[in-house]
């Protein structure tokens, strides 16, 4: 089978989260191989070397890409609008031209079931596949449609299947930057708002309960499904658990379900890294 191409974008602060994600990916995708493209601005060689060792133990090949800021000369870039927010939408122009598609994952996710069905999804001519968080965004869809002048649901940008080949001709970086500059005061969640405003009509909808499960909303999913989407169902069917929002399971007093599951993978990651430090190159 061909390797699955993955994309993550982060700085050093989120490197420990990527390490946990990689362990979940390896344990729940036996027999798979992955090519992990890591876009960054300032990771050190020591950090990259350590990550490469873990990737080798987790069935991944690491391809670090230090992004040249030249492309962003005309982009609105501030503390609230960091350069990194554009990376996933401009992946067709930043990743190697030989790649036709990639799965983007936020580093605050766990992969708890096989990812290949998403990789093999027919995009049906769309640039992206993404999920709207049904339990959260149903309440504010009308607000977002008015605010962004859209007709579709509000898609979460934390898990994306991206058609890189089509995006090279259909995504214009300068048009993206111009829109961001013109609407700077209207963008609440800048990267996500840009995705929805500019490309929402070119997104294939995915089931969030499978591909981008909002870990804050267990009760919402449970009630909406008439009790079907309980713990057992999630563990057996959900592929990507997404720990959205400000509360994070690696911080104290995380209030939502599945925090303990994250802690479990965090412990497994610590054990793997300890073995690698001892020179034991095995998962």
PDB file of C-alpha atoms in Angstrom:
ATOM      1  CA  UNK A   1       0.000   0.000   0.000  1.00  0.00           C
ATOM      2  CA  UNK A   2       1.130   3.540  -0.687  1.00  0.00           C
ATOM      3  CA  UNK A   3       2.148   5.596   2.345  1.00  0.00           C
ATOM      4  CA  UNK A   4      -0.367   8.067   3.716  1.00  0.00           C
ATOM      5  CA  UNK A   5       0.833  11.667   3.523  1.00  0.00           C
ATOM      6  CA  UNK A   6       0.230  13.685   6.688  1.00  0.00           C
ATOM      7  CA  UNK A   7       0.734  17.378   7.363  1.00  0.00           C
ATOM      8  CA  UNK A   8       1.199  19.128  10.705  1.00  0.00           C
ATOM      9  CA  UNK A   9       2.136  22.755  11.363  1.00  0.00           C
ATOM     10  CA  UNK A  10       3.530  23.781  14.736  1.00  0.00           C
ATOM     11  CA  UNK A  11       6.194  25.403  16.860  1.00  0.00           C
ATOM     12  CA  UNK A  12       8.203  23.956  19.723  1.00  0.00           C
ATOM     13  CA  UNK A  13       5.393  24.447  22.230  1.00  0.00           C
ATOM     14  CA  UNK A  14       3.231  21.870  20.489  1.00  0.00           C
ATOM     15  CA  UNK A  15       5.981  19.352  19.762  1.00  0.00           C
ATOM     16  CA  UNK A  16       4.987  17.198  22.805  1.00  0.00           C
ATOM     17  CA  UNK A  17       1.410  17.059  21.439  1.00  0.00           C
ATOM     18  CA  UNK A  18       2.660  15.811  18.085  1.00  0.00           C
ATOM     19  CA  UNK A  19       4.605  13.081  19.877  1.00  0.00           C
ATOM     20  CA  UNK A  20       1.398  11.827  21.534  1.00  0.00           C
ATOM     21  CA  UNK A  21      -0.492  11.996  18.249  1.00  0.00           C
ATOM     22  CA  UNK A  22       2.198   9.871  16.577  1.00  0.00           C
ATOM     23  CA  UNK A  23       1.919   7.144  19.208  1.00  0.00           C
ATOM     24  CA  UNK A  24      -1.875   6.990  18.808  1.00  0.00           C
ATOM     25  CA  UNK A  25      -1.415   6.856  15.049  1.00  0.00           C
ATOM     26  CA  UNK A  26       1.079   4.006  15.180  1.00  0.00           C
ATOM     27  CA  UNK A  27      -0.878   1.867  17.654  1.00  0.00           C
ATOM     28  CA  UNK A  28      -4.189   2.184  15.828  1.00  0.00           C
ATOM     29  CA  UNK A  29      -2.951   1.843  12.252  1.00  0.00           C
ATOM     30  CA  UNK A  30      -1.005  -1.444  12.260  1.00  0.00           C
ATOM     31  CA  UNK A  31       0.795  -2.199   9.031  1.00  0.00           C
ATOM     32  CA  UNK A  32       0.515   1.357   7.710  1.00  0.00           C
ATOM     33  CA  UNK A  33       3.365   3.625   6.753  1.00  0.00           C
ATOM     34  CA  UNK A  34       3.156   7.405   6.863  1.00  0.00           C
ATOM     35  CA  UNK A  35       5.051  10.308   5.361  1.00  0.00           C
ATOM     36  CA  UNK A  36       4.866  13.134   7.871  1.00  0.00           C
ATOM     37  CA  UNK A  37       5.411  16.632   6.488  1.00  0.00           C
ATOM     38  CA  UNK A  38       6.128  19.079   9.290  1.00  0.00           C
ATOM     39  CA  UNK A  39       5.892  22.781   8.475  1.00  0.00           C
ATOM     40  CA  UNK A  40       7.649  25.048  10.954  1.00  0.00           C
ATOM     41  CA  UNK A  41       9.621  28.265  11.253  1.00  0.00           C
ATOM     42  CA  UNK A  42      11.965  27.747  14.183  1.00  0.00           C
ATOM     43  CA  UNK A  43      12.376  24.152  15.376  1.00  0.00           C
ATOM     44  CA  UNK A  44      15.976  23.313  16.193  1.00  0.00           C
ATOM     45  CA  UNK A  45      17.959  20.524  14.594  1.00  0.00           C
ATOM     46  CA  UNK A  46      18.044  18.770  17.965  1.00  0.00           C
ATOM     47  CA  UNK A  47      14.243  18.843  18.156  1.00  0.00           C
ATOM     48  CA  UNK A  48      13.929  17.564  14.603  1.00  0.00           C
ATOM     49  CA  UNK A  49      16.457  14.763  15.180  1.00  0.00           C
ATOM     50  CA  UNK A  50      14.564  13.577  18.260  1.00  0.00           C
ATOM     51  CA  UNK A  51      11.279  13.657  16.381  1.00  0.00           C
ATOM     52  CA  UNK A  52      12.799  11.753  13.463  1.00  0.00           C
ATOM     53  CA  UNK A  53      13.875   8.963  15.847  1.00  0.00           C
ATOM     54  CA  UNK A  54      10.357   8.693  17.209  1.00  0.00           C
ATOM     55  CA  UNK A  55       8.880   8.744  13.708  1.00  0.00           C
ATOM     56  CA  UNK A  56      11.107   5.845  12.684  1.00  0.00           C
ATOM     57  CA  UNK A  57       9.830   3.869  15.680  1.00  0.00           C
ATOM     58  CA  UNK A  58       6.208   4.744  14.830  1.00  0.00           C
ATOM     59  CA  UNK A  59       6.169   3.791  11.158  1.00  0.00           C
ATOM     60  CA  UNK A  60       6.622   7.361   9.890  1.00  0.00           C
ATOM     61  CA  UNK A  61       9.184   9.053   7.717  1.00  0.00           C
ATOM     62  CA  UNK A  62       9.679  12.669   8.723  1.00  0.00           C
ATOM     63  CA  UNK A  63      10.011  15.429   6.138  1.00  0.00           C
ATOM     64  CA  UNK A  64      10.595  18.739   7.976  1.00  0.00           C
ATOM     65  CA  UNK A  65       9.926  21.869   5.958  1.00  0.00           C
ATOM     66  CA  UNK A  66      11.163  25.187   7.305  1.00  0.00           C
ATOM     67  CA  UNK A  67       8.840  27.654   5.630  1.00  0.00           C
ATOM     68  CA  UNK A  68      10.405  30.595   3.841  1.00  0.00           C
ATOM     69  CA  UNK A  69       8.638  33.802   4.829  1.00  0.00           C
ATOM     70  CA  UNK A  70       9.057  35.325   1.361  1.00  0.00           C
ATOM     71  CA  UNK A  71       5.666  34.059   0.199  1.00  0.00           C
ATOM     72  CA  UNK A  72       4.022  35.937   3.071  1.00  0.00           C
ATOM     73  CA  UNK A  73       5.475  39.363   2.291  1.00  0.00           C
ATOM     74  CA  UNK A  74       2.019  40.689   1.407  1.00  0.00           C
ATOM     75  CA  UNK A  75       0.089  38.823   4.093  1.00  0.00           C
ATOM     76  CA  UNK A  76      -1.456  40.317   7.234  1.00  0.00           C
ATOM     77  CA  UNK A  77       0.828  38.808   9.895  1.00  0.00           C
ATOM     78  CA  UNK A  78       0.456  39.781  13.567  1.00  0.00           C
ATOM     79  CA  UNK A  79       0.399  38.015  16.916  1.00  0.00           C
ATOM     80  CA  UNK A  80      -3.283  37.221  16.317  1.00  0.00           C
ATOM     81  CA  UNK A  81      -2.650  36.412  12.647  1.00  0.00           C
ATOM     82  CA  UNK A  82       0.571  34.372  12.724  1.00  0.00           C
ATOM     83  CA  UNK A  83       2.170  33.205   9.521  1.00  0.00           C
ATOM     84  CA  UNK A  84       1.365  29.612  10.455  1.00  0.00           C
ATOM     85  CA  UNK A  85      -2.387  30.165  10.105  1.00  0.00           C
ATOM     86  CA  UNK A  86      -2.001  30.208   6.321  1.00  0.00           C
ATOM     87  CA  UNK A  87       0.040  27.023   6.012  1.00  0.00           C
ATOM     88  CA  UNK A  88      -2.741  24.452   5.668  1.00  0.00           C
ATOM     89  CA  UNK A  89      -4.607  26.434   3.015  1.00  0.00           C
ATOM     90  CA  UNK A  90      -1.393  27.104   1.103  1.00  0.00           C
ATOM     91  CA  UNK A  91      -0.143  23.530   1.434  1.00  0.00           C
ATOM     92  CA  UNK A  92      -0.457  23.008  -2.351  1.00  0.00           C
ATOM     93  CA  UNK A  93       2.178  25.738  -2.833  1.00  0.00           C
ATOM     94  CA  UNK A  94       4.394  24.783   0.118  1.00  0.00           C
ATOM     95  CA  UNK A  95       4.575  20.986  -0.123  1.00  0.00           C
ATOM     96  CA  UNK A  96       6.596  19.136  -2.783  1.00  0.00           C
ATOM     97  CA  UNK A  97       5.030  19.215  -6.235  1.00  0.00           C
ATOM     98  CA  UNK A  98       5.111  15.413  -6.458  1.00  0.00           C
ATOM     99  CA  UNK A  99       2.386  15.102  -3.797  1.00  0.00           C
ATOM    100  CA  UNK A 100      -1.225  14.868  -4.975  1.00  0.00           C
ATOM    101  CA  UNK A 101      -3.026  14.835  -1.611  1.00  0.00           C
ATOM    102  CA  UNK A 102      -2.370  15.107   2.103  1.00  0.00           C
ATOM    103  CA  UNK A 103      -4.262  14.774   5.388  1.00  0.00           C
ATOM    104  CA  UNK A 104      -3.793  17.756   7.678  1.00  0.00           C
ATOM    105  CA  UNK A 105      -4.149  17.105  11.427  1.00  0.00           C
ATOM    106  CA  UNK A 106      -4.089  19.561  14.301  1.00  0.00           C
ATOM    107  CA  UNK A 107      -1.567  18.342  16.902  1.00  0.00           C
ATOM    108  CA  UNK A 108      -4.246  18.361  19.649  1.00  0.00           C
ATOM    109  CA  UNK A 109      -5.830  15.232  18.166  1.00  0.00           C
ATOM    110  CA  UNK A 110      -5.650  11.485  18.723  1.00  0.00           C
ATOM    111  CA  UNK A 111      -6.098   8.926  15.955  1.00  0.00           C
ATOM    112  CA  UNK A 112      -7.868   5.971  17.566  1.00  0.00           C
ATOM    113  CA  UNK A 113      -8.941   3.946  14.508  1.00  0.00           C
ATOM    114  CA  UNK A 114      -7.644   3.402  10.948  1.00  0.00           C
ATOM    115  CA  UNK A 115      -7.046   6.575   8.950  1.00  0.00           C
ATOM    116  CA  UNK A 116      -6.838   4.999   5.475  1.00  0.00           C
ATOM    117  CA  UNK A 117     -10.573   5.336   4.679  1.00  0.00           C
ATOM    118  CA  UNK A 118     -10.153   9.121   4.880  1.00  0.00           C
ATOM    119  CA  UNK A 119      -7.019   8.955   2.748  1.00  0.00           C
ATOM    120  CA  UNK A 120      -8.932   7.043   0.059  1.00  0.00           C
ATOM    121  CA  UNK A 121     -12.006   9.303   0.137  1.00  0.00           C
ATOM    122  CA  UNK A 122     -13.164  10.523  -3.280  1.00  0.00           C
ATOM    123  CA  UNK A 123     -13.146  14.312  -3.061  1.00  0.00           C
ATOM    124  CA  UNK A 124     -15.597  14.511  -5.977  1.00  0.00           C
ATOM    125  CA  UNK A 125     -13.868  17.549  -7.442  1.00  0.00           C
ATOM    126  CA  UNK A 126     -13.627  19.442  -4.149  1.00  0.00           C
ATOM    127  CA  UNK A 127     -10.422  21.006  -2.836  1.00  0.00           C
ATOM    128  CA  UNK A 128     -10.954  19.853   0.754  1.00  0.00           C
ATOM    129  CA  UNK A 129     -12.875  17.413   2.878  1.00  0.00           C
ATOM    130  CA  UNK A 130     -13.760  18.628   6.374  1.00  0.00           C
ATOM    131  CA  UNK A 131     -16.350  18.249   9.134  1.00  0.00           C
ATOM    132  CA  UNK A 132     -18.628  20.752  10.807  1.00  0.00           C
ATOM    133  CA  UNK A 133     -18.933  20.177  14.533  1.00  0.00           C
ATOM    134  CA  UNK A 134     -22.626  19.350  14.537  1.00  0.00           C
ATOM    135  CA  UNK A 135     -23.160  19.596  18.285  1.00  0.00           C
ATOM    136  CA  UNK A 136     -21.482  22.983  18.613  1.00  0.00           C
ATOM    137  CA  UNK A 137     -21.957  24.780  15.322  1.00  0.00           C
ATOM    138  CA  UNK A 138     -25.671  24.109  14.728  1.00  0.00           C
ATOM    139  CA  UNK A 139     -26.369  26.859  17.261  1.00  0.00           C
ATOM    140  CA  UNK A 140     -24.215  29.436  15.496  1.00  0.00           C
ATOM    141  CA  UNK A 141     -24.398  28.406  11.828  1.00  0.00           C
ATOM    142  CA  UNK A 142     -26.809  31.231  11.045  1.00  0.00           C
ATOM    143  CA  UNK A 143     -24.458  33.744  12.690  1.00  0.00           C
ATOM    144  CA  UNK A 144     -21.484  32.476  10.717  1.00  0.00           C
ATOM    145  CA  UNK A 145     -23.445  32.510   7.450  1.00  0.00           C
ATOM    146  CA  UNK A 146     -24.326  36.153   7.962  1.00  0.00           C
ATOM    147  CA  UNK A 147     -20.876  37.101   9.256  1.00  0.00           C
ATOM    148  CA  UNK A 148     -18.947  35.355   6.465  1.00  0.00           C
ATOM    149  CA  UNK A 149     -21.681  35.619   3.774  1.00  0.00           C
ATOM    150  CA  UNK A 150     -21.760  31.846   3.250  1.00  0.00           C
ATOM    151  CA  UNK A 151     -24.533  29.280   2.735  1.00  0.00           C
ATOM    152  CA  UNK A 152     -22.902  26.145   4.111  1.00  0.00           C
ATOM    153  CA  UNK A 153     -22.191  24.789   7.592  1.00  0.00           C
ATOM    154  CA  UNK A 154     -19.167  26.132   9.445  1.00  0.00           C
ATOM    155  CA  UNK A 155     -16.349  23.645   8.893  1.00  0.00           C
ATOM    156  CA  UNK A 156     -13.653  22.952  11.463  1.00  0.00           C
ATOM    157  CA  UNK A 157     -10.136  23.255  10.032  1.00  0.00           C
ATOM    158  CA  UNK A 158      -8.463  20.817  12.443  1.00  0.00           C
ATOM    159  CA  UNK A 159      -8.792  17.773  10.168  1.00  0.00           C
ATOM    160  CA  UNK A 160      -8.592  18.254   6.402  1.00  0.00           C
ATOM    161  CA  UNK A 161      -8.110  16.058   3.378  1.00  0.00           C
ATOM    162  CA  UNK A 162      -6.526  18.370   0.794  1.00  0.00           C
ATOM    163  CA  UNK A 163      -6.328  17.935  -2.985  1.00  0.00           C
ATOM    164  CA  UNK A 164      -2.863  19.373  -3.529  1.00  0.00           C
ATOM    165  CA  UNK A 165      -2.840  18.849  -7.275  1.00  0.00           C
ATOM    166  CA  UNK A 166      -6.035  20.863  -7.793  1.00  0.00           C
ATOM    167  CA  UNK A 167      -5.076  23.438  -5.172  1.00  0.00           C
ATOM    168  CA  UNK A 168      -1.958  24.470  -7.065  1.00  0.00           C
ATOM    169  CA  UNK A 169      -4.104  25.980  -9.796  1.00  0.00           C
ATOM    170  CA  UNK A 170      -7.194  26.941  -7.775  1.00  0.00           C
ATOM    171  CA  UNK A 171      -5.752  28.531  -4.625  1.00  0.00           C
ATOM    172  CA  UNK A 172      -4.216  31.965  -5.114  1.00  0.00           C
ATOM    173  CA  UNK A 173      -2.022  33.024  -2.162  1.00  0.00           C
ATOM    174  CA  UNK A 174      -2.357  36.728  -2.955  1.00  0.00           C
ATOM    175  CA  UNK A 175      -6.158  36.485  -3.086  1.00  0.00           C
ATOM    176  CA  UNK A 176      -6.075  34.770   0.308  1.00  0.00           C
ATOM    177  CA  UNK A 177      -3.910  37.528   1.789  1.00  0.00           C
ATOM    178  CA  UNK A 178      -6.062  40.249   0.227  1.00  0.00           C
ATOM    179  CA  UNK A 179      -9.231  38.794   1.722  1.00  0.00           C
ATOM    180  CA  UNK A 180      -7.577  38.518   5.143  1.00  0.00           C
ATOM    181  CA  UNK A 181      -6.454  42.151   4.979  1.00  0.00           C
ATOM    182  CA  UNK A 182      -9.870  43.412   3.865  1.00  0.00           C
ATOM    183  CA  UNK A 183     -11.805  41.486   6.530  1.00  0.00           C
ATOM    184  CA  UNK A 184      -9.287  41.600   9.365  1.00  0.00           C
ATOM    185  CA  UNK A 185     -11.808  42.916  11.917  1.00  0.00           C
ATOM    186  CA  UNK A 186     -14.411  40.275  11.032  1.00  0.00           C
ATOM    187  CA  UNK A 187     -12.332  37.129  11.452  1.00  0.00           C
ATOM    188  CA  UNK A 188     -12.991  35.572  14.875  1.00  0.00           C
ATOM    189  CA  UNK A 189     -11.032  32.358  14.283  1.00  0.00           C
ATOM    190  CA  UNK A 190      -8.810  33.557  11.442  1.00  0.00           C
ATOM    191  CA  UNK A 191      -7.584  30.321   9.852  1.00  0.00           C
ATOM    192  CA  UNK A 192     -10.972  28.633  10.152  1.00  0.00           C
ATOM    193  CA  UNK A 193     -12.884  31.704   8.992  1.00  0.00           C
ATOM    194  CA  UNK A 194     -10.673  32.000   5.912  1.00  0.00           C
ATOM    195  CA  UNK A 195     -11.225  28.356   5.032  1.00  0.00           C
ATOM    196  CA  UNK A 196     -14.996  28.770   5.258  1.00  0.00           C
ATOM    197  CA  UNK A 197     -15.263  32.159   3.578  1.00  0.00           C
ATOM    198  CA  UNK A 198     -13.025  31.397   0.609  1.00  0.00           C
ATOM    199  CA  UNK A 199     -13.314  27.650   0.114  1.00  0.00           C
ATOM    200  CA  UNK A 200     -16.502  26.563   1.881  1.00  0.00           C
ATOM    201  CA  UNK A 201     -18.259  25.771  -1.400  1.00  0.00           C
ATOM    202  CA  UNK A 202     -15.322  23.538  -2.346  1.00  0.00           C
ATOM    203  CA  UNK A 203     -15.417  21.353   0.779  1.00  0.00           C
ATOM    204  CA  UNK A 204     -16.742  17.797   0.850  1.00  0.00           C
ATOM    205  CA  UNK A 205     -18.622  17.366   4.159  1.00  0.00           C
ATOM    206  CA  UNK A 206     -17.380  14.637   6.513  1.00  0.00           C
ATOM    207  CA  UNK A 207     -19.121  13.134   9.538  1.00  0.00           C
ATOM    208  CA  UNK A 208     -17.620  14.847  12.547  1.00  0.00           C
ATOM    209  CA  UNK A 209     -18.466  11.959  14.867  1.00  0.00           C
ATOM    210  CA  UNK A 210     -16.075   9.831  12.767  1.00  0.00           C
ATOM    211  CA  UNK A 211     -13.425  12.197  11.457  1.00  0.00           C
ATOM    212  CA  UNK A 212     -13.301  15.211  13.776  1.00  0.00           C
ATOM    213  CA  UNK A 213     -15.035  14.351  17.038  1.00  0.00           C
ATOM    214  CA  UNK A 214     -15.264  17.369  19.335  1.00  0.00           C
ATOM    215  CA  UNK A 215     -14.126  15.903  22.662  1.00  0.00           C
ATOM    216  CA  UNK A 216     -16.019  18.636  24.541  1.00  0.00           C
ATOM    217  CA  UNK A 217     -19.404  17.479  23.319  1.00  0.00           C
ATOM    218  CA  UNK A 218     -19.900  13.845  24.366  1.00  0.00           C
ATOM    219  CA  UNK A 219     -23.384  14.538  25.748  1.00  0.00           C
ATOM    220  CA  UNK A 220     -24.420  16.385  22.601  1.00  0.00           C
ATOM    221  CA  UNK A 221     -23.405  13.506  20.355  1.00  0.00           C
ATOM    222  CA  UNK A 222     -25.042  11.003  22.692  1.00  0.00           C
ATOM    223  CA  UNK A 223     -28.360  12.850  22.779  1.00  0.00           C
ATOM    224  CA  UNK A 224     -28.414  13.578  19.043  1.00  0.00           C
ATOM    225  CA  UNK A 225     -27.862   9.886  18.271  1.00  0.00           C
ATOM    226  CA  UNK A 226     -30.559   8.650  20.634  1.00  0.00           C
ATOM    227  CA  UNK A 227     -27.918   7.072  22.863  1.00  0.00           C
ATOM    228  CA  UNK A 228     -26.043   5.289  20.073  1.00  0.00           C
ATOM    229  CA  UNK A 229     -22.805   7.264  20.260  1.00  0.00           C
ATOM    230  CA  UNK A 230     -21.750   6.125  23.712  1.00  0.00           C
ATOM    231  CA  UNK A 231     -18.211   5.408  24.929  1.00  0.00           C
ATOM    232  CA  UNK A 232     -18.093   1.977  23.315  1.00  0.00           C
ATOM    233  CA  UNK A 233     -19.273   3.334  19.965  1.00  0.00           C
ATOM    234  CA  UNK A 234     -16.687   6.124  19.990  1.00  0.00           C
ATOM    235  CA  UNK A 235     -13.821   3.772  20.807  1.00  0.00           C
ATOM    236  CA  UNK A 236     -14.838   1.411  18.004  1.00  0.00           C
ATOM    237  CA  UNK A 237     -15.818   3.894  15.288  1.00  0.00           C
ATOM    238  CA  UNK A 238     -14.417   7.388  15.806  1.00  0.00           C
ATOM    239  CA  UNK A 239     -11.122   7.872  13.994  1.00  0.00           C
ATOM    240  CA  UNK A 240      -9.976  11.355  15.062  1.00  0.00           C
ATOM    241  CA  UNK A 241     -10.653  12.707  18.537  1.00  0.00           C
ATOM    242  CA  UNK A 242     -10.109  16.457  18.563  1.00  0.00           C
ATOM    243  CA  UNK A 243      -9.443  18.234  21.861  1.00  0.00           C
ATOM    244  CA  UNK A 244     -10.776  21.613  20.713  1.00  0.00           C
ATOM    245  CA  UNK A 245     -11.026  24.772  22.734  1.00  0.00           C
ATOM    246  CA  UNK A 246      -8.940  26.337  25.462  1.00  0.00           C
ATOM    247  CA  UNK A 247      -9.197  23.464  27.953  1.00  0.00           C
ATOM    248  CA  UNK A 248      -6.653  20.793  27.079  1.00  0.00           C
ATOM    249  CA  UNK A 249      -6.268  17.283  28.553  1.00  0.00           C
ATOM    250  CA  UNK A 250      -2.543  17.749  29.212  1.00  0.00           C
ATOM    251  CA  UNK A 251      -3.363  20.630  31.548  1.00  0.00           C
ATOM    252  CA  UNK A 252      -4.788  20.395  35.059  1.00  0.00           C
ATOM    253  CA  UNK A 253      -8.535  20.247  35.683  1.00  0.00           C
ATOM    254  CA  UNK A 254      -9.548  19.220  32.176  1.00  0.00           C
ATOM    255  CA  UNK A 255     -13.357  19.042  32.513  1.00  0.00           C
ATOM    256  CA  UNK A 256     -14.403  16.897  29.540  1.00  0.00           C
ATOM    257  CA  UNK A 257     -14.642  13.206  28.755  1.00  0.00           C
ATOM    258  CA  UNK A 258     -11.745  11.400  27.066  1.00  0.00           C
ATOM    259  CA  UNK A 259      -9.154  13.324  29.059  1.00  0.00           C
ATOM    260  CA  UNK A 260      -8.149  10.041  30.694  1.00  0.00           C
ATOM    261  CA  UNK A 261      -7.741   8.443  27.280  1.00  0.00           C
ATOM    262  CA  UNK A 262      -5.385  11.242  26.285  1.00  0.00           C
ATOM    263  CA  UNK A 263      -3.417  10.701  29.499  1.00  0.00           C
ATOM    264  CA  UNK A 264      -3.099   7.026  28.589  1.00  0.00           C
ATOM    265  CA  UNK A 265      -1.494   7.854  25.242  1.00  0.00           C
ATOM    266  CA  UNK A 266       0.655  10.473  26.938  1.00  0.00           C
ATOM    267  CA  UNK A 267       2.002   7.797  29.280  1.00  0.00           C
ATOM    268  CA  UNK A 268       2.671   5.434  26.368  1.00  0.00           C
ATOM    269  CA  UNK A 269       4.549   8.255  24.650  1.00  0.00           C
ATOM    270  CA  UNK A 270       6.716   8.831  27.721  1.00  0.00           C
ATOM    271  CA  UNK A 271       7.507   5.113  27.830  1.00  0.00           C
ATOM    272  CA  UNK A 272       8.446   5.066  24.137  1.00  0.00           C
ATOM    273  CA  UNK A 273      10.683   8.102  24.460  1.00  0.00           C
ATOM    274  CA  UNK A 274      12.416   6.549  27.470  1.00  0.00           C
ATOM    275  CA  UNK A 275      13.145   3.414  25.434  1.00  0.00           C
ATOM    276  CA  UNK A 276      14.484   5.484  22.557  1.00  0.00           C
ATOM    277  CA  UNK A 277      16.736   7.380  24.972  1.00  0.00           C
ATOM    278  CA  UNK A 278      18.123   4.010  26.074  1.00  0.00           C
ATOM    279  CA  UNK A 279      18.821   3.134  22.432  1.00  0.00           C
ATOM    280  CA  UNK A 280      15.966   0.643  22.130  1.00  0.00           C
ATOM    281  CA  UNK A 281      14.642   1.454  18.648  1.00  0.00           C
ATOM    282  CA  UNK A 282      11.303  -0.282  18.847  1.00  0.00           C
ATOM    283  CA  UNK A 283       7.702   0.905  19.424  1.00  0.00           C
TER     284      UNK A 283
END
